[in-house]
Amino acid sequence: MDEPTASSRGTVRRHRLSTRLWHWLNALMLYILFTSGLGIFNAHPRLYWGHYGANYDHAWLTLDRFGAWLTLPAHYNLAMSRHWHLAAAPIFAFALLVYMLWSLANRHIGRDLAFRREELAPGHVWQDIKDHARLRFPTGEAALRYNILQKASYVGVIFVALPLVILTGLTMSPGMNAAWPWLVDLFGGRQSARSIHFIAAFALVAFFLVHILMVLLAGPINEVRSMITGRYRVPGARP
Amino acid sequence: MILNRRTLLLGATATLAGCDRIARNETFRNTLFSAENFHKWAQRSLMARDALAQEFRPDQISPVFRANGTANPNTEAYKAIWRTGFADWRLEISGLVERPLALSLAQLRAFPQREQITRHDCVEGWSAIGKWRGVPLKTVLEAARLRDSARYIVFRCADDMGGGNGYYESIDRVDAFHPQTILAHMLNDRPLSVANGAPLRLRVERHLGYKQAKYLMRIDAVDTLSGIGRGKGGFWEDHANYDWYAGI
């Protein structure tokens, strides 16, 4: 990382309390949900499309069981994996709902996440892709705003991947199928919902890996501090 | 920061082992397990008491209905009733009822029947769709004049799960009187096969597969589940910590 230049203005308030709370709660919940989810998946590591699917039916994906170093608990125990998963799931789902409402109220969505017309111009998007590929991160004022790729991934996670993983999760519950039959129809059947749940979970893992990589490249101490205390040191211009 | 595959692996294992250690703490376990109560409360609040599980068209039936759990009870008692085509088999209805009954298959078939094409969801994750025919449990409980003091219906099965523990399951009054809760003797227009629970099995359609008790022998109406098995209301609940409320 570049040394801060004399002209850099010290630290600014970057992340709101709502974002910081939700971020760390989410980190914990997604960790529990993913590892216990793999434990549940291991009970039947085959995925199908449609309403039904069992051993005699065509699976579009058949995997070996995930290793014990990835599952919660760290040995095969379907009941315990379910206890972890089903205890974390409502906390995770309601936290997202609260965060969405809170972010609407404090204008985080409108100010920081909403796409602006000029950002969507192909030239602008292309420039941003080139900057990312060259690892040229914005400095000064520009570092305080999310760039278009960042916005797209945050919006994709908050408004697409997370709701999808929650709703498909609900769809796998026979009780919820009786309560909200339209939900299972929306996803084209319980086994389709299970497949989409799996895909969405791995999309979130992909986001997580890129997210961690970006934090490491952009300066892990400054980035992590800003997510804990809210204070962010504005990176100065490159020499 | 040096992160190689080995440290990552060790880190992941250590964190998961940490979670396992927390999960052995009694208080934490109880908190974790209490999520079942939240789900039960939430689902029952969101659905009408008699909200139906989805029913399907005949062309949506699974080509093969997978059988799971016990494939054949194989006990001497079961073999004896199987040899006579279940002619000597009787379903006992006892406990908190005014009029205990012992019903033959013919008598069960003489009650008004219900047919439903529903999806069976195993706790493991797979699903199979089948067409069930049987007598609504409500009809049988009314014939036996269920007492108001009965809170749970317990299903005793012919399969021995080892150590003399028979398979059993239980449901509460809400599910016992649900229109789709039937005592099924037919699957896909044929008498139940042994693998699928002959001569009679429970269908309680808003729950996972382990609630769908096979090889029914006796139905007990009780006011509490304590004192039965290990008191958690079912074989897997007792022996593997499965949730009693299986709508999740």
Short mmCIF file of C-alpha atoms in Angstrom, two decimals, chain A residues 21-205:
data_model
loop_
_atom_site.label_atom_id
_atom_site.label_comp_id
_atom_site.label_asym_id
_atom_site.label_seq_id
_atom_site.Cartn_x
_atom_site.Cartn_y
_atom_site.Cartn_z
CA LEU A 21 -23.63 -4.34 13.32
CA TRP A 22 -25.22 -6.15 10.43
CA HIS A 23 -21.87 -6.87 8.78
CA TRP A 24 -20.42 -8.73 11.78
CA LEU A 25 -23.65 -10.48 12.73
CA ASN A 26 -23.90 -11.59 9.11
CA ALA A 27 -20.30 -12.80 9.05
CA LEU A 28 -21.04 -15.05 12.03
CA MET A 29 -24.45 -16.23 10.81
CA LEU A 30 -23.26 -16.97 7.27
CA TYR A 31 -20.36 -18.95 8.68
CA ILE A 32 -22.70 -21.06 10.83
CA LEU A 33 -25.28 -21.40 8.06
CA PHE A 34 -22.79 -22.39 5.38
CA THR A 35 -20.91 -24.98 7.44
CA SER A 36 -24.05 -26.50 8.97
CA GLY A 37 -25.71 -26.34 5.54
CA LEU A 38 -22.92 -28.48 4.08
CA GLY A 39 -23.49 -30.90 6.96
CA ILE A 40 -27.18 -31.13 5.99
CA PHE A 41 -26.32 -31.46 2.30
CA ASN A 42 -24.08 -34.43 3.14
CA ALA A 43 -27.19 -36.41 4.15
CA HIS A 44 -28.19 -36.50 0.48
CA PRO A 45 -25.47 -34.99 -1.75
CA ARG A 46 -27.60 -34.97 -4.91
CA LEU A 47 -29.53 -32.09 -6.46
CA TYR A 48 -32.62 -32.22 -8.65
CA TRP A 49 -34.97 -29.91 -10.55
CA GLY A 50 -38.73 -30.00 -10.04
CA HIS A 51 -41.06 -31.03 -7.25
CA TYR A 52 -39.61 -34.42 -6.43
CA GLY A 53 -36.19 -36.06 -6.54
CA ALA A 54 -34.74 -39.09 -4.82
CA ASN A 55 -32.20 -41.78 -5.61
CA TYR A 56 -34.05 -43.23 -8.60
CA ASP A 57 -34.59 -39.83 -10.20
CA HIS A 58 -32.23 -37.86 -12.42
CA ALA A 59 -29.89 -35.63 -10.43
CA TRP A 60 -28.26 -32.69 -12.19
CA LEU A 61 -25.46 -32.70 -9.64
CA THR A 62 -24.05 -35.52 -7.55
CA LEU A 63 -21.18 -34.77 -5.19
CA ASP A 64 -19.12 -36.61 -2.63
CA ARG A 65 -19.75 -35.63 0.94
CA PHE A 66 -18.02 -32.41 2.01
CA GLY A 67 -15.06 -32.98 4.34
CA ALA A 68 -15.46 -32.78 8.09
CA TRP A 69 -13.13 -29.73 8.17
CA LEU A 70 -15.87 -27.79 6.34
CA THR A 71 -18.99 -28.97 8.17
CA LEU A 72 -20.65 -28.06 11.43
CA PRO A 73 -20.50 -30.20 13.50
CA ALA A 74 -17.11 -31.48 12.40
CA HIS A 75 -18.45 -35.01 11.90
CA TYR A 76 -21.62 -36.30 10.28
CA ASN A 77 -24.61 -35.49 12.50
CA LEU A 78 -27.68 -34.41 10.54
CA ALA A 79 -29.73 -33.51 13.62
CA MET A 80 -27.02 -31.21 15.04
CA SER A 81 -26.37 -29.59 11.66
CA ARG A 82 -30.10 -28.88 11.44
CA HIS A 83 -30.19 -27.44 14.97
CA TRP A 84 -27.38 -25.01 14.11
CA HIS A 85 -28.89 -24.16 10.72
CA LEU A 86 -32.47 -23.67 11.91
CA ALA A 87 -31.41 -21.61 14.94
CA ALA A 88 -29.23 -19.28 12.86
CA ALA A 89 -31.62 -18.97 9.91
CA PRO A 90 -34.34 -16.83 11.57
CA ILE A 91 -31.74 -14.51 13.14
CA PHE A 92 -30.08 -14.10 9.75
CA ALA A 93 -33.40 -13.54 7.93
CA PHE A 94 -34.82 -11.00 10.36
CA ALA A 95 -31.45 -9.19 10.54
CA LEU A 96 -31.58 -8.71 6.77
CA LEU A 97 -35.14 -7.39 7.00
CA VAL A 98 -34.21 -4.95 9.78
CA TYR A 99 -31.09 -3.88 7.90
CA MET A 100 -33.08 -3.23 4.72
CA LEU A 101 -35.63 -1.10 6.56
CA TRP A 102 -32.95 0.71 8.58
CA SER A 103 -30.92 1.41 5.42
CA LEU A 104 -33.99 2.74 3.69
CA ALA A 105 -34.71 5.02 6.65
CA ASN A 106 -31.15 6.34 7.02
CA ARG A 107 -30.88 6.69 3.24
CA HIS A 108 -27.95 4.28 2.93
CA ILE A 109 -29.70 2.62 0.02
CA GLY A 110 -30.65 5.85 -1.75
CA ARG A 111 -27.34 7.64 -1.20
CA ASP A 112 -24.73 4.90 -1.33
CA LEU A 113 -26.14 1.88 -3.14
CA ALA A 114 -28.52 3.22 -5.81
CA PHE A 115 -27.01 3.30 -9.30
CA ARG A 116 -26.67 6.73 -10.92
CA ARG A 117 -27.40 7.20 -14.59
CA GLU A 118 -23.86 8.32 -15.48
CA GLU A 119 -22.33 5.30 -13.70
CA LEU A 120 -24.26 2.96 -15.93
CA ALA A 121 -22.73 4.37 -19.12
CA PRO A 122 -20.79 1.51 -20.80
CA GLY A 123 -17.62 3.60 -20.90
CA HIS A 124 -17.78 4.22 -17.17
CA VAL A 125 -18.41 0.56 -16.36
CA TRP A 126 -15.56 -0.49 -18.67
CA GLN A 127 -13.20 2.02 -17.03
CA ASP A 128 -14.12 0.61 -13.61
CA ILE A 129 -13.48 -2.94 -14.76
CA LYS A 130 -10.06 -1.88 -16.12
CA ASP A 131 -9.23 -0.11 -12.84
CA HIS A 132 -10.14 -3.23 -10.86
CA ALA A 133 -8.10 -5.47 -13.14
CA ARG A 134 -5.07 -3.20 -12.65
CA LEU A 135 -5.79 -3.00 -8.91
CA ARG A 136 -5.94 0.80 -9.16
CA PHE A 137 -8.16 1.61 -6.22
CA PRO A 138 -9.76 5.04 -5.95
CA THR A 139 -8.10 7.62 -3.74
CA GLY A 140 -9.26 10.77 -1.97
CA GLU A 141 -12.93 11.68 -2.29
CA ALA A 142 -13.59 8.91 -4.77
CA ALA A 143 -12.57 6.29 -2.19
CA LEU A 144 -15.51 7.34 -0.02
CA ARG A 145 -18.08 6.38 -2.63
CA TYR A 146 -18.81 2.88 -3.82
CA ASN A 147 -17.76 2.38 -7.41
CA ILE A 148 -20.12 0.74 -9.86
CA LEU A 149 -18.75 -2.81 -9.49
CA GLN A 150 -18.92 -2.49 -5.71
CA LYS A 151 -22.50 -1.22 -5.89
CA ALA A 152 -23.47 -4.01 -8.25
CA SER A 153 -22.05 -6.69 -5.95
CA TYR A 154 -23.53 -5.19 -2.76
CA VAL A 155 -26.93 -4.71 -4.40
CA GLY A 156 -26.70 -8.21 -5.87
CA VAL A 157 -25.96 -9.69 -2.46
CA ILE A 158 -28.44 -7.65 -0.38
CA PHE A 159 -31.37 -7.67 -2.79
CA VAL A 160 -30.88 -10.87 -4.81
CA ALA A 161 -28.63 -13.55 -3.30
CA LEU A 162 -29.59 -13.14 0.38
CA PRO A 163 -33.39 -12.96 -0.18
CA LEU A 164 -33.07 -15.89 -2.60
CA VAL A 165 -31.20 -18.05 -0.10
CA ILE A 166 -33.75 -17.20 2.63
CA LEU A 167 -36.85 -17.79 0.51
CA THR A 168 -35.59 -21.05 -0.98
CA GLY A 169 -34.69 -22.13 2.56
CA LEU A 170 -38.28 -21.47 3.67
CA THR A 171 -39.51 -23.40 0.63
CA MET A 172 -37.83 -26.58 1.86
CA SER A 173 -39.99 -26.59 4.99
CA PRO A 174 -43.14 -28.73 4.60
CA GLY A 175 -44.93 -26.55 7.16
CA MET A 176 -44.16 -23.39 5.21
CA ASN A 177 -45.34 -25.10 2.01
CA ALA A 178 -48.77 -25.44 3.60
CA ALA A 179 -48.66 -21.85 4.87
CA TRP A 180 -47.33 -20.26 1.65
CA PRO A 181 -47.90 -22.66 -1.26
CA TRP A 182 -47.20 -19.86 -3.77
CA LEU A 183 -43.58 -19.78 -2.64
CA VAL A 184 -42.87 -23.35 -3.70
CA ASP A 185 -44.60 -22.68 -7.04
CA LEU A 186 -42.47 -19.57 -7.51
CA PHE A 187 -39.31 -21.69 -7.42
CA GLY A 188 -40.79 -24.54 -9.47
CA GLY A 189 -40.92 -27.14 -6.71
CA ARG A 190 -39.17 -28.11 -3.51
CA GLN A 191 -36.23 -29.84 -5.18
CA SER A 192 -35.68 -26.84 -7.47
CA ALA A 193 -35.72 -24.64 -4.38
CA ARG A 194 -33.13 -26.90 -2.77
CA SER A 195 -30.92 -26.61 -5.86
CA ILE A 196 -31.29 -22.82 -5.98
CA HIS A 197 -30.54 -22.67 -2.24
CA PHE A 198 -27.28 -24.52 -2.89
CA ILE A 199 -26.34 -22.32 -5.86
CA ALA A 200 -27.15 -19.11 -3.96
CA ALA A 201 -25.07 -20.31 -0.99
CA PHE A 202 -22.05 -20.84 -3.25
CA ALA A 203 -22.66 -17.47 -4.94
CA LEU A 204 -22.37 -15.95 -1.46
CA VAL A 205 -19.13 -17.85 -0.90
#
